[in-house]
PDB file of C-alpha atoms in Angstrom:
ATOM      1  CA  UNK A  23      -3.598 -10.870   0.358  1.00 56.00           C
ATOM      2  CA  UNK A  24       0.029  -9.911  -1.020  1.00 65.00           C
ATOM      3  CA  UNK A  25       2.886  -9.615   1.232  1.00 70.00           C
ATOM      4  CA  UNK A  26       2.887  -6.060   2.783  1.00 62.00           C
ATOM      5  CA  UNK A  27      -0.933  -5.421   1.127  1.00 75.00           C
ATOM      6  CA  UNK A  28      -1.242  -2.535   4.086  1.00 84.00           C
ATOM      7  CA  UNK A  29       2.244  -1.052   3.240  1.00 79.00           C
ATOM      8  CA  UNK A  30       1.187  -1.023  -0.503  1.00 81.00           C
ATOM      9  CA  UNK A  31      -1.863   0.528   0.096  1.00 82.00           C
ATOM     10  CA  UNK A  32      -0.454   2.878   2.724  1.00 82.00           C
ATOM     11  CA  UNK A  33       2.032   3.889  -0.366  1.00 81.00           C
ATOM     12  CA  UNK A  34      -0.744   3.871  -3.413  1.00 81.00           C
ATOM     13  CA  UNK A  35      -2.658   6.347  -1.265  1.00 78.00           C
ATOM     14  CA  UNK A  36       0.144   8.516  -0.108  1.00 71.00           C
ATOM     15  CA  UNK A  37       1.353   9.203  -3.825  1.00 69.00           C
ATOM     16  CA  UNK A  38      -1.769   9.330  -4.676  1.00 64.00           C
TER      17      UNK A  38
END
């Protein structure tokens, strides 16, 4: 997993 994978996706989805 990349470093802060749950803080990415918690970002992709909240722009998204």
């Amino acid at each position: 997993m990349r470093r802060g994978d749950s803080a990415e996706m918690a970002l992709v989805e909240f722009v998204e």
